mmCIF file of C-alpha atoms in Angstrom:
data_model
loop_
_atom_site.group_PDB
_atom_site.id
_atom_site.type_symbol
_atom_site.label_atom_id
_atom_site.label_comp_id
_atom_site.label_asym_id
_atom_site.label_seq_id
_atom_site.Cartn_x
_atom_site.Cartn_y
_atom_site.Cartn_z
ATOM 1 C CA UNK B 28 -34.548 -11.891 -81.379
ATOM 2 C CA UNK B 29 -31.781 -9.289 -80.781
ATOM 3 C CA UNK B 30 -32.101 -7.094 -77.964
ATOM 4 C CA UNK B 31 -30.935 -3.866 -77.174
ATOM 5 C CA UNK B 32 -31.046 -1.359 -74.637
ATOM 6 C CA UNK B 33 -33.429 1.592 -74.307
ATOM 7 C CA UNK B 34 -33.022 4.971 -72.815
ATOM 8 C CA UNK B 35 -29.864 2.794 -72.036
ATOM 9 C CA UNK B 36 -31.702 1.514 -68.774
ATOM 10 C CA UNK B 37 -34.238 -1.525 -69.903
ATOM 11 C CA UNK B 38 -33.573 -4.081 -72.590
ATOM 12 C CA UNK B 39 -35.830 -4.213 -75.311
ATOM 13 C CA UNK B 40 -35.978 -6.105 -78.673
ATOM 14 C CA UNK B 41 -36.277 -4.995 -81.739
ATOM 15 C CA UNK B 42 -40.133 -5.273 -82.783
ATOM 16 C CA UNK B 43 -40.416 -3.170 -79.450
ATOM 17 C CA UNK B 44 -38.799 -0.398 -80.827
ATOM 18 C CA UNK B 45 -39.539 2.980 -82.081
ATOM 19 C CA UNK B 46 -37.121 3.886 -84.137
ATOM 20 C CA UNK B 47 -35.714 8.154 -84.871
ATOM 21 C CA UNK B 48 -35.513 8.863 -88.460
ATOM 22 C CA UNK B 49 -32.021 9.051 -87.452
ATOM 23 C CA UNK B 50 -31.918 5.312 -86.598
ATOM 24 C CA UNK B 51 -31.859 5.778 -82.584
ATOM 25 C CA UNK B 52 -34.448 3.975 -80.386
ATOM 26 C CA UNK B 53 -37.170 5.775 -78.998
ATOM 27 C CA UNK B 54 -38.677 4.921 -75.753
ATOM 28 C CA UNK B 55 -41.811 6.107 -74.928
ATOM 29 C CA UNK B 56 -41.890 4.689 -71.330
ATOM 30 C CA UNK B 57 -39.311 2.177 -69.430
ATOM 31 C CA UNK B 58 -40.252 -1.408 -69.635
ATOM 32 C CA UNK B 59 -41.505 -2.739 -66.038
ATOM 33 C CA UNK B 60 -39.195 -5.011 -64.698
ATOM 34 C CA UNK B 61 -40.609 -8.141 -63.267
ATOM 35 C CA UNK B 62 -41.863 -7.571 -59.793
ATOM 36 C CA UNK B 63 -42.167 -4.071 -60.039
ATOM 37 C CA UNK B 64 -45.953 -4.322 -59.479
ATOM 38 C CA UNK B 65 -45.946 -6.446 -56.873
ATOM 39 C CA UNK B 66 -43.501 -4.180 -54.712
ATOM 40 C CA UNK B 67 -45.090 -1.157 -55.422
ATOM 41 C CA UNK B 68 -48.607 -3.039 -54.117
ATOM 42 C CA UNK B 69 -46.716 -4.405 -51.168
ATOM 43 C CA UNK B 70 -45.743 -0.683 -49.976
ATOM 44 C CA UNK B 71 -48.814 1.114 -50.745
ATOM 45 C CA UNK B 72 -50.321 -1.765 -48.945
ATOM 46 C CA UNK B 73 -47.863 -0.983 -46.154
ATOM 47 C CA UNK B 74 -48.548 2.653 -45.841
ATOM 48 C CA UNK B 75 -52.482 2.008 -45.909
ATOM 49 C CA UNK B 76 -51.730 -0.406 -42.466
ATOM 50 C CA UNK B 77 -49.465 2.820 -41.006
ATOM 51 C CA UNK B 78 -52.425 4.955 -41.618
ATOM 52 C CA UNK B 79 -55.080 3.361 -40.162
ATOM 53 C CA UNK B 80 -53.316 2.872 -37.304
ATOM 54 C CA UNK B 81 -52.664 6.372 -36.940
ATOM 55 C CA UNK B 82 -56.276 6.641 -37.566
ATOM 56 C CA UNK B 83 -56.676 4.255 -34.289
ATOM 57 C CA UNK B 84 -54.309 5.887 -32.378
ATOM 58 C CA UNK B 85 -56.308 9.100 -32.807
ATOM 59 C CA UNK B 86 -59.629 7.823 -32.163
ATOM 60 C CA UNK B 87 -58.521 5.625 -28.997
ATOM 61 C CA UNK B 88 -57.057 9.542 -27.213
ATOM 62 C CA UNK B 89 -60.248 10.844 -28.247
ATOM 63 C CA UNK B 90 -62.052 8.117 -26.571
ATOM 64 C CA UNK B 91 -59.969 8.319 -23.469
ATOM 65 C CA UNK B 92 -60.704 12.058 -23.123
ATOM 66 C CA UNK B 93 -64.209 11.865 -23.811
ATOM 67 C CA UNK B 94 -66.148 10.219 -20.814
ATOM 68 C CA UNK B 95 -69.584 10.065 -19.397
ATOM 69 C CA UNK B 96 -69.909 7.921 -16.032
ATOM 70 C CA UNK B 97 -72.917 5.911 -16.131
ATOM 71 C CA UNK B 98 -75.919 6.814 -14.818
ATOM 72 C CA UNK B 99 -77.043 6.112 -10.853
ATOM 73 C CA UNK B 100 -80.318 6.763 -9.367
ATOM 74 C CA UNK B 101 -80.622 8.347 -6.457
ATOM 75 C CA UNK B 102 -81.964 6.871 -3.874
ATOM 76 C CA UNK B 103 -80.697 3.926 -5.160
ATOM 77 C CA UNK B 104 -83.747 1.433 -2.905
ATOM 78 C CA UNK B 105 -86.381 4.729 -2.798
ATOM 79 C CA UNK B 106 -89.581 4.445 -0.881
ATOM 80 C CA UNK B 107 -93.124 4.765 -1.750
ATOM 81 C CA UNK B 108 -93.890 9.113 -3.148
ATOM 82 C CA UNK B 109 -90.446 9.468 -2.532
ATOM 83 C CA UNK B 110 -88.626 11.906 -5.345
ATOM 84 C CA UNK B 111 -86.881 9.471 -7.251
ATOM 85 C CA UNK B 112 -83.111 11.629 -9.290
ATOM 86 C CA UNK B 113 -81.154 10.442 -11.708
ATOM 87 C CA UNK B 114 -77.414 11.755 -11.444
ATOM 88 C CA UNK B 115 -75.037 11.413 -14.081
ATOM 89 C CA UNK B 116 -71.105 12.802 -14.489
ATOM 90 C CA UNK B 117 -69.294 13.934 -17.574
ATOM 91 C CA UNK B 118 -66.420 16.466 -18.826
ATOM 92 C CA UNK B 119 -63.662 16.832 -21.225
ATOM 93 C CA UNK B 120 -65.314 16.138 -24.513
ATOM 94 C CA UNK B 121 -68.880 15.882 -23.253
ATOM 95 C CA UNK B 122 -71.318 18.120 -21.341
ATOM 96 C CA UNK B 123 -74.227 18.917 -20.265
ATOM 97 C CA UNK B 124 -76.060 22.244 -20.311
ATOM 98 C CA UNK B 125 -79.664 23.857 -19.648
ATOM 99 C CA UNK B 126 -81.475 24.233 -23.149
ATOM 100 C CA UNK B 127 -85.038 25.300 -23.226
ATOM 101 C CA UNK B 128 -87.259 22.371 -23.253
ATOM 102 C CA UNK B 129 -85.057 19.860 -21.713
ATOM 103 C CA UNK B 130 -84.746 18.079 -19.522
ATOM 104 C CA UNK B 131 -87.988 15.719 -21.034
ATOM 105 C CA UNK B 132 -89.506 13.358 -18.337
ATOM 106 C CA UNK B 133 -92.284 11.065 -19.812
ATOM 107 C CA UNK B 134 -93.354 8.078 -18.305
ATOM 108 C CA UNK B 135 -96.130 5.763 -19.678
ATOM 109 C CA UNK B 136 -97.020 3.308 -17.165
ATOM 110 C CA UNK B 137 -94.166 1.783 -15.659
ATOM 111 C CA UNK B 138 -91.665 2.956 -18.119
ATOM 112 C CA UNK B 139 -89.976 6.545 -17.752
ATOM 113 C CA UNK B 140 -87.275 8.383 -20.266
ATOM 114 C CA UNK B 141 -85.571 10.933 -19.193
ATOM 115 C CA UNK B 142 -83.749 12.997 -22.278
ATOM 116 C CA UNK B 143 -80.987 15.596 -21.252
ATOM 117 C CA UNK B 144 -79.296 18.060 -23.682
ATOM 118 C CA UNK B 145 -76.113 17.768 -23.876
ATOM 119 C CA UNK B 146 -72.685 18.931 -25.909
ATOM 120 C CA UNK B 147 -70.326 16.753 -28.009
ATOM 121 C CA UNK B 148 -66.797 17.136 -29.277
ATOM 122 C CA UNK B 149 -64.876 15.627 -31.812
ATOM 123 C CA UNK B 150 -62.159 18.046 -31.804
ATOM 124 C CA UNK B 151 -59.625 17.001 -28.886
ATOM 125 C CA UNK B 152 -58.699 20.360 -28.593
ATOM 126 C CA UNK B 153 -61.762 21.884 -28.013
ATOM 127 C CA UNK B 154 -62.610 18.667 -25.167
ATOM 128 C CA UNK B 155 -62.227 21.642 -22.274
ATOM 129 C CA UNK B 156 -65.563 20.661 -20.067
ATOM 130 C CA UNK B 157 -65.010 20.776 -16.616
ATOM 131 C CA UNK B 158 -65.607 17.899 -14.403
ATOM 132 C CA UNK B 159 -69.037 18.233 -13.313
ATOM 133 C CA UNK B 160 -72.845 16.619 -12.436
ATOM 134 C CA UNK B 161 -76.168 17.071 -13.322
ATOM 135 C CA UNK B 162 -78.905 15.651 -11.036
ATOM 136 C CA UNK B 163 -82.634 15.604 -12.463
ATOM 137 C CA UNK B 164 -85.615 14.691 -10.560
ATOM 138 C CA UNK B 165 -87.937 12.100 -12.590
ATOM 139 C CA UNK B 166 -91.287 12.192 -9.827
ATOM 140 C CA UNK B 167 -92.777 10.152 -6.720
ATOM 141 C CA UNK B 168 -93.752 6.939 -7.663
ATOM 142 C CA UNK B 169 -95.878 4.284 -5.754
ATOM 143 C CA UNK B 170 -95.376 0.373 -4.660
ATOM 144 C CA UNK B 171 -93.981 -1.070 -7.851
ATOM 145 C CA UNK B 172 -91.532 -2.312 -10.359
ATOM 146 C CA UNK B 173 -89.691 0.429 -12.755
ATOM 147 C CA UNK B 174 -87.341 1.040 -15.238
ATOM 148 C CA UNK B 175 -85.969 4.914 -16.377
ATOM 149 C CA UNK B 176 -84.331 5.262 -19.763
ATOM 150 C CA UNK B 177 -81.720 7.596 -19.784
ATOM 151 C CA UNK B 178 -81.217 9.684 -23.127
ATOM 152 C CA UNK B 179 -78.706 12.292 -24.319
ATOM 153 C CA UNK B 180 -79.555 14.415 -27.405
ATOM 154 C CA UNK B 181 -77.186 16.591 -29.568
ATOM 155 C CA UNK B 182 -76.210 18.334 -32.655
ATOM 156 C CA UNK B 183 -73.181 16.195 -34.368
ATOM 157 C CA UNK B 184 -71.359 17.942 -36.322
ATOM 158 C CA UNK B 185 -71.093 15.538 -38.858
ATOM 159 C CA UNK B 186 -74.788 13.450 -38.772
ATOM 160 C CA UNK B 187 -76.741 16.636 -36.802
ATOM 161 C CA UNK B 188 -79.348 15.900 -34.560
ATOM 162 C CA UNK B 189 -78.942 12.424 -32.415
ATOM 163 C CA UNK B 190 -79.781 10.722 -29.804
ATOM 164 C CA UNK B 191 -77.759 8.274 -27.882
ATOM 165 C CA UNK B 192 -79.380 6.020 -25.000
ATOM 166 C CA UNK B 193 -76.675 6.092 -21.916
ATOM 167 C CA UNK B 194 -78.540 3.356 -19.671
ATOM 168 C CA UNK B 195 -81.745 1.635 -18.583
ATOM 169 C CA UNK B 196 -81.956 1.644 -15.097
ATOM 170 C CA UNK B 197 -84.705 -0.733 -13.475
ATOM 171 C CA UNK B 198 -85.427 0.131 -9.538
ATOM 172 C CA UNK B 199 -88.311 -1.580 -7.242
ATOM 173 C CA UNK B 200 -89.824 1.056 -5.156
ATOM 174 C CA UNK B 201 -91.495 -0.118 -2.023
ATOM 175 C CA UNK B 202 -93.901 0.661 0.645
ATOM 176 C CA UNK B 203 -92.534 0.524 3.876
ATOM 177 C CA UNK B 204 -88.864 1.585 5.269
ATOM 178 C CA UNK B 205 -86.701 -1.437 6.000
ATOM 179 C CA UNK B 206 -85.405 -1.300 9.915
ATOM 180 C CA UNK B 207 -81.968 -2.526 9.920
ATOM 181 C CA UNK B 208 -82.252 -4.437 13.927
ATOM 182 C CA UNK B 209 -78.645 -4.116 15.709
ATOM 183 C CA UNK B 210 -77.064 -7.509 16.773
ATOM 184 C CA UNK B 211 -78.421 -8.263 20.413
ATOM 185 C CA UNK B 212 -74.923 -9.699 21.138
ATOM 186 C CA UNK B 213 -73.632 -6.262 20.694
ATOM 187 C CA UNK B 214 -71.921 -4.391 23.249
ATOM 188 C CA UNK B 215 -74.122 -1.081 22.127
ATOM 189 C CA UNK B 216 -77.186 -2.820 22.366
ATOM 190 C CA UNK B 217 -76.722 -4.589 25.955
ATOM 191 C CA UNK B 218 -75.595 -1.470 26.943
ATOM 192 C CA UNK B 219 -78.990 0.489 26.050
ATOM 193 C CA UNK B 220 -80.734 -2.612 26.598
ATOM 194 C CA UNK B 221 -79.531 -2.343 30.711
ATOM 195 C CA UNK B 222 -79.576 1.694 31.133
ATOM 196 C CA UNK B 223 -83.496 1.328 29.779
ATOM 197 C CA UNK B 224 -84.349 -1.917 31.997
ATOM 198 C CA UNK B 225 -82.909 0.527 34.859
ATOM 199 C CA UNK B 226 -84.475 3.561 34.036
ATOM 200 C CA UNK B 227 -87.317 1.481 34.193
ATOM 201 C CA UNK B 228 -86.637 -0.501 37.071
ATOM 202 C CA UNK B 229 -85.891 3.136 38.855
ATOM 203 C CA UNK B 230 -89.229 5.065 37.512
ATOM 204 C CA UNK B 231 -91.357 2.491 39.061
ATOM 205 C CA UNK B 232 -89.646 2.113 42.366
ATOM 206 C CA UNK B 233 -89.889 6.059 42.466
ATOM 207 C CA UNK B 234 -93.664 5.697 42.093
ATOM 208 C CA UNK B 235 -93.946 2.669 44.221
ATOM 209 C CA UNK B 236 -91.793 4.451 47.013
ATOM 210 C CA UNK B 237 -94.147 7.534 46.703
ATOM 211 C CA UNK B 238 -96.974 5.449 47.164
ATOM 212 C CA UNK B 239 -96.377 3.923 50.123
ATOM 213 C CA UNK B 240 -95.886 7.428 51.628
ATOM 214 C CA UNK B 241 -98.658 8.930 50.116
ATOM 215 C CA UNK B 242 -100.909 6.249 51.713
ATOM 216 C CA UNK B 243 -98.186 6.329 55.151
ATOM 217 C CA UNK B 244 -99.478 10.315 55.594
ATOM 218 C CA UNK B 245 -102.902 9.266 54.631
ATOM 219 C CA UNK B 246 -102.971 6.577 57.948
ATOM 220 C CA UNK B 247 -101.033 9.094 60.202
ATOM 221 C CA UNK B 248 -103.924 12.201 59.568
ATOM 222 C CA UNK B 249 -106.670 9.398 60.179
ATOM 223 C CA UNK B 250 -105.117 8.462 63.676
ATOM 224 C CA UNK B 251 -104.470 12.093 64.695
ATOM 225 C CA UNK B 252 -108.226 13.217 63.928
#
Protein backbone atom coordinates (compact mmCIF):
# COMPACT_ATOMS: atom_id res chain seq x y z
CA UNK A 1 0.00 0.00 0.00
CA UNK A 2 1.62 3.33 -1.04
CA UNK A 3 2.13 5.82 1.48
CA UNK A 4 2.40 9.34 1.50
CA UNK A 5 2.82 12.13 3.67
CA UNK A 6 0.16 14.32 5.28
CA UNK A 7 0.15 17.89 6.31
CA UNK A 8 3.75 16.85 5.18
CA UNK A 9 4.45 15.73 8.91
CA UNK A 10 2.88 11.96 9.38
CA UNK A 11 2.82 9.24 6.77
CA UNK A 12 -0.34 8.00 5.77
CA UNK A 13 -1.60 5.56 3.06
CA UNK A 14 -3.82 5.97 0.69
CA UNK A 15 -7.30 4.45 1.97
CA UNK A 16 -6.45 6.97 4.90
CA UNK A 17 -6.83 9.78 2.87
CA UNK A 18 -9.19 12.53 2.25
CA UNK A 19 -8.68 13.68 -0.80
CA UNK A 20 -9.37 17.96 -2.19
CA UNK A 21 -11.34 18.04 -5.27
CA UNK A 22 -8.14 19.36 -6.39
CA UNK A 23 -6.38 16.01 -5.75
CA UNK A 24 -4.37 17.20 -2.45
CA UNK A 25 -4.64 15.18 0.82
CA UNK A 26 -6.63 16.39 3.49
CA UNK A 27 -5.81 15.76 7.02
CA UNK A 28 -8.22 16.16 9.46
CA UNK A 29 -5.92 15.46 12.49
CA UNK A 30 -2.07 14.14 12.62
CA UNK A 31 -1.73 10.46 12.96
CA UNK A 32 -0.37 9.51 16.64
CA UNK A 33 2.89 8.25 16.46
CA UNK A 34 3.58 5.16 18.42
CA UNK A 35 4.24 5.99 22.01
CA UNK A 36 2.72 9.16 21.98
CA UNK A 37 0.13 7.98 24.56
CA UNK A 38 2.21 6.46 26.71
CA UNK A 39 4.52 9.66 27.15
CA UNK A 40 1.90 11.95 27.45
CA UNK A 41 0.46 9.44 30.49
CA UNK A 42 3.95 9.21 31.88
CA UNK A 43 4.11 13.21 32.34
CA UNK A 44 0.71 13.92 33.42
CA UNK A 45 1.43 11.11 35.75
CA UNK A 46 4.56 13.03 36.69
CA UNK A 47 2.99 16.33 37.35
CA UNK A 48 0.09 14.63 39.48
CA UNK A 49 3.29 13.18 41.91
CA UNK A 50 4.77 17.12 41.87
CA UNK A 51 1.43 18.21 43.02
CA UNK A 52 0.64 16.24 45.71
CA UNK A 53 3.69 16.78 47.09
CA UNK A 54 3.24 20.33 47.04
CA UNK A 55 0.00 19.47 48.54
CA UNK A 56 2.20 17.71 51.47
CA UNK A 57 4.52 20.25 51.74
CA UNK A 58 1.67 22.65 52.51
CA UNK A 59 -0.17 20.65 54.90
CA UNK A 60 3.10 19.45 56.90
CA UNK A 61 3.89 23.88 57.57
CA UNK A 62 0.42 24.04 58.50
CA UNK A 63 0.79 21.28 60.89
CA UNK A 64 3.99 22.60 62.30
CA UNK A 65 2.36 25.99 63.01
CA UNK A 66 -0.68 24.72 64.39
CA UNK A 67 -0.07 23.18 67.96
CA UNK A 68 -1.96 22.34 71.05
CA UNK A 69 0.27 20.84 74.02
CA UNK A 70 -1.48 18.10 75.61
CA UNK A 71 -3.43 18.36 78.38
CA UNK A 72 -1.99 18.11 82.29
CA UNK A 73 -3.98 18.09 85.35
CA UNK A 74 -3.21 20.03 87.94
CA UNK A 75 -2.41 18.74 90.83
CA UNK A 76 -1.12 16.08 89.05
CA UNK A 77 -1.49 13.29 92.61
CA UNK A 78 -4.59 15.70 94.18
CA UNK A 79 -5.99 14.90 97.56
CA UNK A 80 -9.32 14.06 98.82
CA UNK A 81 -12.10 17.70 98.10
CA UNK A 82 -9.19 19.10 96.69
CA UNK A 83 -10.06 21.39 93.34
CA UNK A 84 -8.89 19.22 90.78
CA UNK A 85 -7.73 21.93 86.99
CA UNK A 86 -7.09 20.91 83.89
CA UNK A 87 -4.45 23.23 82.03
CA UNK A 88 -3.87 23.08 78.51
CA UNK A 89 -1.47 25.40 75.98
CA UNK A 90 -2.05 26.41 72.41
CA UNK A 91 -1.30 29.36 69.78
CA UNK A 92 -0.53 30.03 66.25
CA UNK A 93 -3.33 28.32 64.44
CA UNK A 94 -5.37 27.33 67.48
CA UNK A 95 -7.01 29.12 70.43
CA UNK A 96 -8.98 29.26 72.95
CA UNK A 97 -11.53 31.89 73.94
CA UNK A 98 -14.54 32.54 76.51
CA UNK A 99 -17.93 31.76 74.62
CA UNK A 100 -21.11 31.77 76.55
CA UNK A 101 -21.89 28.39 77.75
CA UNK A 102 -18.53 26.90 77.80
CA UNK A 103 -16.54 25.71 79.43
CA UNK A 104 -19.10 22.31 79.98
CA UNK A 105 -18.08 20.15 83.06
CA UNK A 106 -20.28 16.96 83.38
CA UNK A 107 -19.33 14.12 85.22
CA UNK A 108 -21.47 10.92 85.62
CA UNK A 109 -20.03 8.81 88.20
CA UNK A 110 -16.50 8.43 87.85
CA UNK A 111 -16.22 9.78 84.41
CA UNK A 112 -15.89 13.70 83.79
CA UNK A 113 -15.71 15.72 80.20
CA UNK A 114 -14.65 18.79 80.15
CA UNK A 115 -15.54 20.68 76.58
CA UNK A 116 -13.69 24.08 75.89
CA UNK A 117 -14.47 26.43 72.94
CA UNK A 118 -11.98 27.00 71.00
CA UNK A 119 -10.75 28.67 67.41
CA UNK A 120 -9.30 26.89 64.34
CA UNK A 121 -7.33 27.99 61.32
CA UNK A 122 -6.67 26.63 58.14
CA UNK A 123 -5.33 29.67 56.64
CA UNK A 124 -1.47 29.91 57.64
CA UNK A 125 -1.70 33.39 57.38
CA UNK A 126 -4.29 34.09 59.57
CA UNK A 127 -2.39 31.34 62.40
CA UNK A 128 -1.55 34.78 64.59
CA UNK A 129 -2.67 33.33 68.28
CA UNK A 130 -0.45 34.22 70.84
CA UNK A 131 1.20 31.74 73.00
CA UNK A 132 -1.02 31.31 75.82
CA UNK A 133 -3.01 28.90 78.67
CA UNK A 134 -6.22 28.25 79.79
CA UNK A 135 -6.69 26.57 83.21
CA UNK A 136 -10.35 25.24 84.11
CA UNK A 137 -11.37 23.90 87.35
CA UNK A 138 -13.41 20.44 86.95
CA UNK A 139 -14.60 20.11 91.11
CA UNK A 140 -13.45 18.34 94.51
CA UNK A 141 -13.65 14.87 94.27
CA UNK A 142 -13.43 12.12 97.03
CA UNK A 143 -11.17 8.77 97.65
CA UNK A 144 -11.29 7.21 94.21
CA UNK A 145 -10.28 6.26 90.76
CA UNK A 146 -11.01 8.92 87.76
CA UNK A 147 -10.69 9.69 84.39
CA UNK A 148 -11.49 13.52 82.69
CA UNK A 149 -12.11 13.68 78.96
CA UNK A 150 -10.85 16.60 77.50
CA UNK A 151 -12.91 18.10 74.45
CA UNK A 152 -12.43 21.04 72.07
CA UNK A 153 -15.43 22.25 69.99
CA UNK A 154 -15.43 24.56 66.87
CA UNK A 155 -16.88 25.91 63.77
CA UNK A 156 -14.70 24.42 60.66
CA UNK A 157 -14.88 26.21 58.02
CA UNK A 158 -15.22 23.55 55.76
CA UNK A 159 -17.38 20.58 57.89
CA UNK A 160 -18.92 23.41 60.62
CA UNK A 161 -19.53 22.40 63.94
CA UNK A 162 -16.94 19.62 65.48
CA UNK A 163 -15.65 18.26 68.11
CA UNK A 164 -12.25 16.86 68.57
CA UNK A 165 -11.25 14.81 71.86
CA UNK A 166 -7.53 16.18 72.91
CA UNK A 167 -6.90 13.49 75.80
CA UNK A 168 -8.27 11.18 78.49
CA UNK A 169 -6.60 11.77 81.50
CA UNK A 170 -7.11 9.06 84.37
CA UNK A 171 -5.88 10.39 88.04
CA UNK A 172 -6.36 8.40 91.55
CA UNK A 173 -7.31 10.85 94.14
CA UNK A 174 -6.58 9.85 97.67
CA UNK A 175 -7.31 10.41 101.22
CA UNK A 176 -4.49 11.25 103.14
CA UNK A 177 -1.24 13.51 102.25
CA UNK A 178 1.84 11.39 101.64
CA UNK A 179 4.88 12.59 104.17
CA UNK A 180 7.97 12.38 102.25
CA UNK A 181 10.50 11.23 105.73
CA UNK A 182 14.15 12.85 105.19
CA UNK A 183 17.07 10.27 105.18
CA UNK A 184 18.18 9.85 108.96
CA UNK A 185 21.77 9.59 107.60
CA UNK A 186 21.42 13.11 106.53
CA UNK A 187 23.49 15.81 107.70
CA UNK A 188 20.08 18.13 108.00
CA UNK A 189 18.38 15.68 109.91
CA UNK A 190 21.22 14.79 112.62
CA UNK A 191 21.59 18.23 112.82
CA UNK A 192 17.82 18.98 113.98
CA UNK A 193 17.77 15.67 115.40
CA UNK A 194 20.79 17.00 118.14
CA UNK A 195 19.65 20.88 118.53
CA UNK A 196 15.98 19.21 119.59
CA UNK A 197 17.56 16.31 121.90
CA UNK A 198 19.39 19.54 123.48
CA UNK A 199 16.73 21.82 123.68
CA UNK A 200 15.27 19.10 125.39
CA UNK A 201 17.98 17.94 127.39
CA UNK A 202 18.30 21.90 128.47
CA UNK A 203 14.34 22.56 129.22
CA UNK A 204 14.34 19.83 131.69
CA UNK A 205 17.55 20.54 133.47
CA UNK A 206 16.11 24.22 133.70
CA UNK A 207 13.08 22.77 135.50
CA UNK A 208 14.98 20.22 137.41
CA UNK A 209 17.55 23.00 138.53
CA UNK A 210 14.53 25.21 139.60
CA UNK A 211 13.25 22.55 141.55
CA UNK A 212 15.78 21.81 143.67
CA UNK A 213 15.80 25.53 144.66
CA UNK A 214 12.34 25.90 144.95
CA UNK A 215 12.31 23.04 147.53
CA UNK A 216 16.22 24.49 148.86
CA UNK A 217 14.13 27.98 149.96
CA UNK A 218 11.29 25.87 151.07
CA UNK A 219 13.87 23.92 153.85
CA UNK A 220 15.75 27.24 154.65
CA UNK A 221 12.12 29.26 155.74
CA UNK A 222 11.22 25.97 157.78
CA UNK A 223 14.59 26.15 159.81
CA UNK A 224 14.44 29.94 160.30
CA UNK A 225 10.72 29.83 161.77
Amino acid sequence: MTQLRCCADHPATTSQLNLQPNGTPLCHSAIQEPGETTLNSTTKLLRLVRLSGFLGLLLSAHAALAYIDPPVLIPSAPLENQVVSVSIDGGLCDGFIEWPGYPQVIQTGNSVRLVVYAQYVDFIDFCVFPAHNITVPIGAFQSGTYSVQVDRFYVDDLFGPTTETLATIPFEVSGTESVVALPSSSFVSLLFLGLGLLLVAASTMRRHVLSLFANSRSRNGIMAG
